mmCIF file of C-alpha atoms in Angstrom:
data_model
loop_
_atom_site.group_PDB
_atom_site.id
_atom_site.type_symbol
_atom_site.label_atom_id
_atom_site.label_comp_id
_atom_site.label_asym_id
_atom_site.label_seq_id
_atom_site.Cartn_x
_atom_site.Cartn_y
_atom_site.Cartn_z
ATOM 1 C CA MET A 1 5.858 22.711 -17.376
ATOM 2 C CA SER A 2 6.206 23.043 -13.639
ATOM 3 C CA ALA A 3 6.250 20.140 -11.243
ATOM 4 C CA VAL A 4 3.487 19.810 -8.675
ATOM 5 C CA PRO A 5 4.972 19.998 -5.173
ATOM 6 C CA PHE A 6 4.705 16.762 -3.231
ATOM 7 C CA SER A 7 2.898 18.521 -0.395
ATOM 8 C CA LYS A 8 -0.038 19.181 -2.758
ATOM 9 C CA ILE A 9 -0.511 15.499 -3.571
ATOM 10 C CA SER A 10 0.591 13.876 -0.308
ATOM 11 C CA THR A 11 -2.821 14.002 1.406
ATOM 12 C CA PRO A 12 -4.750 12.311 -1.460
ATOM 13 C CA LEU A 13 -1.853 9.892 -1.908
ATOM 14 C CA ASN A 14 -1.924 9.036 1.798
ATOM 15 C CA ALA A 15 -5.675 8.439 1.591
ATOM 16 C CA LEU A 16 -5.181 6.136 -1.400
ATOM 17 C CA PHE A 17 -2.353 4.217 0.299
ATOM 18 C CA ALA A 18 -4.329 3.882 3.546
ATOM 19 C CA THR A 19 -7.379 2.601 1.664
ATOM 20 C CA ILE A 20 -5.398 0.082 -0.359
ATOM 21 C CA GLY A 21 -3.446 -1.006 2.720
ATOM 22 C CA LEU A 22 -6.542 -1.595 4.806
ATOM 23 C CA LEU A 23 -8.269 -3.482 1.981
ATOM 24 C CA VAL A 24 -5.191 -5.698 1.674
ATOM 25 C CA VAL A 25 -5.193 -6.295 5.445
ATOM 26 C CA ALA A 26 -8.863 -7.290 5.202
ATOM 27 C CA ALA A 27 -8.061 -9.625 2.317
ATOM 28 C CA LEU A 28 -5.263 -11.225 4.338
ATOM 29 C CA THR A 29 -7.713 -12.162 7.090
ATOM 30 C CA THR A 30 -9.850 -14.269 4.745
ATOM 31 C CA GLN A 31 -9.599 -18.037 4.766
ATOM 32 C CA GLY A 32 -8.403 -20.039 1.797
ATOM 33 C CA LEU A 33 -5.687 -17.769 0.423
ATOM 34 C CA THR A 34 -2.981 -19.565 -1.485
ATOM 35 C CA GLY A 35 0.633 -18.977 -0.585
ATOM 36 C CA GLN A 36 1.172 -16.978 -3.764
ATOM 37 C CA GLU A 37 -1.840 -14.719 -3.124
ATOM 38 C CA ARG A 38 -0.667 -14.100 0.447
ATOM 39 C CA LEU A 39 2.815 -13.225 -0.846
ATOM 40 C CA VAL A 40 1.405 -10.720 -3.357
ATOM 41 C CA PHE A 41 -0.686 -9.052 -0.647
ATOM 42 C CA GLU A 42 2.254 -8.901 1.757
ATOM 43 C CA LEU A 43 4.475 -7.428 -0.971
ATOM 44 C CA LEU A 44 1.827 -4.773 -1.591
ATOM 45 C CA LEU A 45 1.829 -3.919 2.122
ATOM 46 C CA ALA A 46 5.627 -3.766 2.039
ATOM 47 C CA ALA A 47 5.503 -1.379 -0.933
ATOM 48 C CA ILE A 48 3.110 0.937 0.923
ATOM 49 C CA TRP A 49 5.325 0.748 4.002
ATOM 50 C CA LEU A 50 8.348 1.652 1.846
ATOM 51 C CA ALA A 51 6.463 4.652 0.456
ATOM 52 C CA TYR A 52 5.804 5.731 4.036
ATOM 53 C CA VAL A 53 9.508 5.316 4.863
ATOM 54 C CA LEU A 54 10.301 7.646 1.969
ATOM 55 C CA GLN A 55 7.686 10.105 3.164
ATOM 56 C CA LEU A 56 9.176 9.984 6.663
ATOM 57 C CA SER A 57 12.597 10.808 5.267
ATOM 58 C CA GLY A 58 11.059 13.711 3.352
ATOM 59 C CA THR A 59 9.389 14.923 6.538
ATOM 60 C CA LEU A 60 12.701 14.732 8.392
ATOM 61 C CA LEU A 61 14.474 16.684 5.646
ATOM 62 C CA SER A 62 11.801 19.381 5.497
ATOM 63 C CA ARG A 63 11.746 19.543 9.292
ATOM 64 C CA ARG A 64 15.310 20.829 9.188
ATOM 65 C CA ARG A 65 14.256 23.775 7.034
ATOM 66 C CA ARG A 66 11.173 24.827 8.961
ATOM 67 C CA LEU A 67 10.374 24.329 12.606
ATOM 68 C CA SER A 68 6.692 25.273 12.780
ATOM 69 C CA GLY A 69 3.830 22.859 12.139
ATOM 70 C CA GLY A 70 5.910 19.803 11.332
ATOM 71 C CA MET A 71 5.819 17.987 14.661
ATOM 72 C CA THR A 72 2.416 16.337 14.115
ATOM 73 C CA ALA A 73 3.399 15.125 10.645
ATOM 74 C CA LEU A 74 6.666 13.801 12.037
ATOM 75 C CA VAL A 75 4.960 11.848 14.844
ATOM 76 C CA ILE A 76 2.355 10.357 12.495
ATOM 77 C CA ASP A 77 5.017 9.432 9.934
ATOM 78 C CA LEU A 78 7.095 7.777 12.668
ATOM 79 C CA LEU A 79 4.079 5.798 13.911
ATOM 80 C CA ALA A 80 3.143 4.735 10.373
ATOM 81 C CA VAL A 81 6.630 3.334 9.854
ATOM 82 C CA LEU A 82 7.560 1.974 13.281
ATOM 83 C CA VAL A 83 4.309 0.328 14.453
ATOM 84 C CA PRO A 84 3.855 -1.996 11.435
ATOM 85 C CA ALA A 85 7.600 -2.744 11.376
ATOM 86 C CA ALA A 86 7.575 -3.678 15.072
ATOM 87 C CA ALA A 87 4.459 -5.799 14.562
ATOM 88 C CA PHE A 88 6.019 -7.721 11.691
ATOM 89 C CA LEU A 89 9.266 -8.246 13.609
ATOM 90 C CA PHE A 90 7.928 -9.118 17.061
ATOM 91 C CA ILE A 91 4.384 -10.502 16.697
ATOM 92 C CA GLY A 92 4.120 -13.997 15.338
ATOM 93 C CA SER A 93 0.378 -14.281 14.765
ATOM 94 C CA ARG A 94 -1.617 -13.702 11.597
ATOM 95 C CA ASP A 95 -3.220 -10.629 13.154
ATOM 96 C CA ARG A 96 -0.013 -8.614 12.925
ATOM 97 C CA ASP A 97 -1.271 -7.116 9.660
ATOM 98 C CA LEU A 98 -3.941 -5.271 11.623
ATOM 99 C CA TYR A 99 -1.260 -2.980 13.038
ATOM 100 C CA CYS A 100 -1.294 -1.292 9.634
ATOM 101 C CA ALA A 101 -4.540 0.313 10.833
ATOM 102 C CA ILE A 102 -2.333 3.106 12.193
ATOM 103 C CA TRP A 103 -2.206 4.171 8.543
ATOM 104 C CA LEU A 104 -5.691 5.618 9.023
ATOM 105 C CA LEU A 105 -3.932 8.631 10.571
ATOM 106 C CA LYS A 106 -1.908 9.316 7.422
ATOM 107 C CA PRO A 107 -4.628 11.177 5.453
ATOM 108 C CA LEU A 108 -5.223 13.369 8.512
ATOM 109 C CA ARG A 109 -1.576 14.294 9.100
ATOM 110 C CA ASP A 110 -1.830 17.616 7.253
ATOM 111 C CA SER A 111 -5.307 18.518 8.485
ATOM 112 C CA THR A 112 -6.036 21.203 11.039
ATOM 113 C CA PHE A 113 -7.473 18.636 13.463
ATOM 114 C CA PHE A 114 -4.138 17.683 15.004
ATOM 115 C CA ARG A 115 -2.949 21.291 15.239
ATOM 116 C CA LEU A 116 -6.166 22.225 17.026
ATOM 117 C CA LEU A 117 -5.878 19.206 19.316
ATOM 118 C CA ALA A 118 -2.287 20.168 20.180
ATOM 119 C CA LYS A 119 -3.393 23.713 21.066
ATOM 120 C CA VAL A 120 -6.200 22.384 23.275
ATOM 121 C CA VAL A 121 -3.841 20.033 25.091
ATOM 122 C CA ALA A 122 -1.211 22.776 25.484
ATOM 123 C CA ASN A 123 -3.756 25.201 26.946
#
C-alpha cells in the first residue's frame, strides 16, 4: 500500500480548512454566544492555523529541494500564517477573526491562476 503524496490532497484539504474557518468566523460574529461556545470556535480556528503553520514548514522544506514554481505557494502560506497571527496579537476588537479571510487564497495556491498572473506582471 503506497501513501498518497501530500501535494495530491493539499488543495482539497485547503478548501475544506478555508470553508470551515470562514464558517467559524461567521459563527463568531453572531450575538449570544456563550463563553464556552466562543472558546470552542476559537480553538477550531487555532487548529486550522496550526495546520497552516505545518503546511508552511512543508513548503519551506520543499522549497529547498526545488526552486521553480514554489514562490507563489510560499507567499500565500506566509500570508495565511502571519496575517491572522498579527490580527490576534495586535487588534483588540471582535472583528479580528475576519482576518482569517486571507485563507480564501489557500485553495488557489496550487492553481495556474497565480503563475499566469506572475507572468503577466513580469512581462
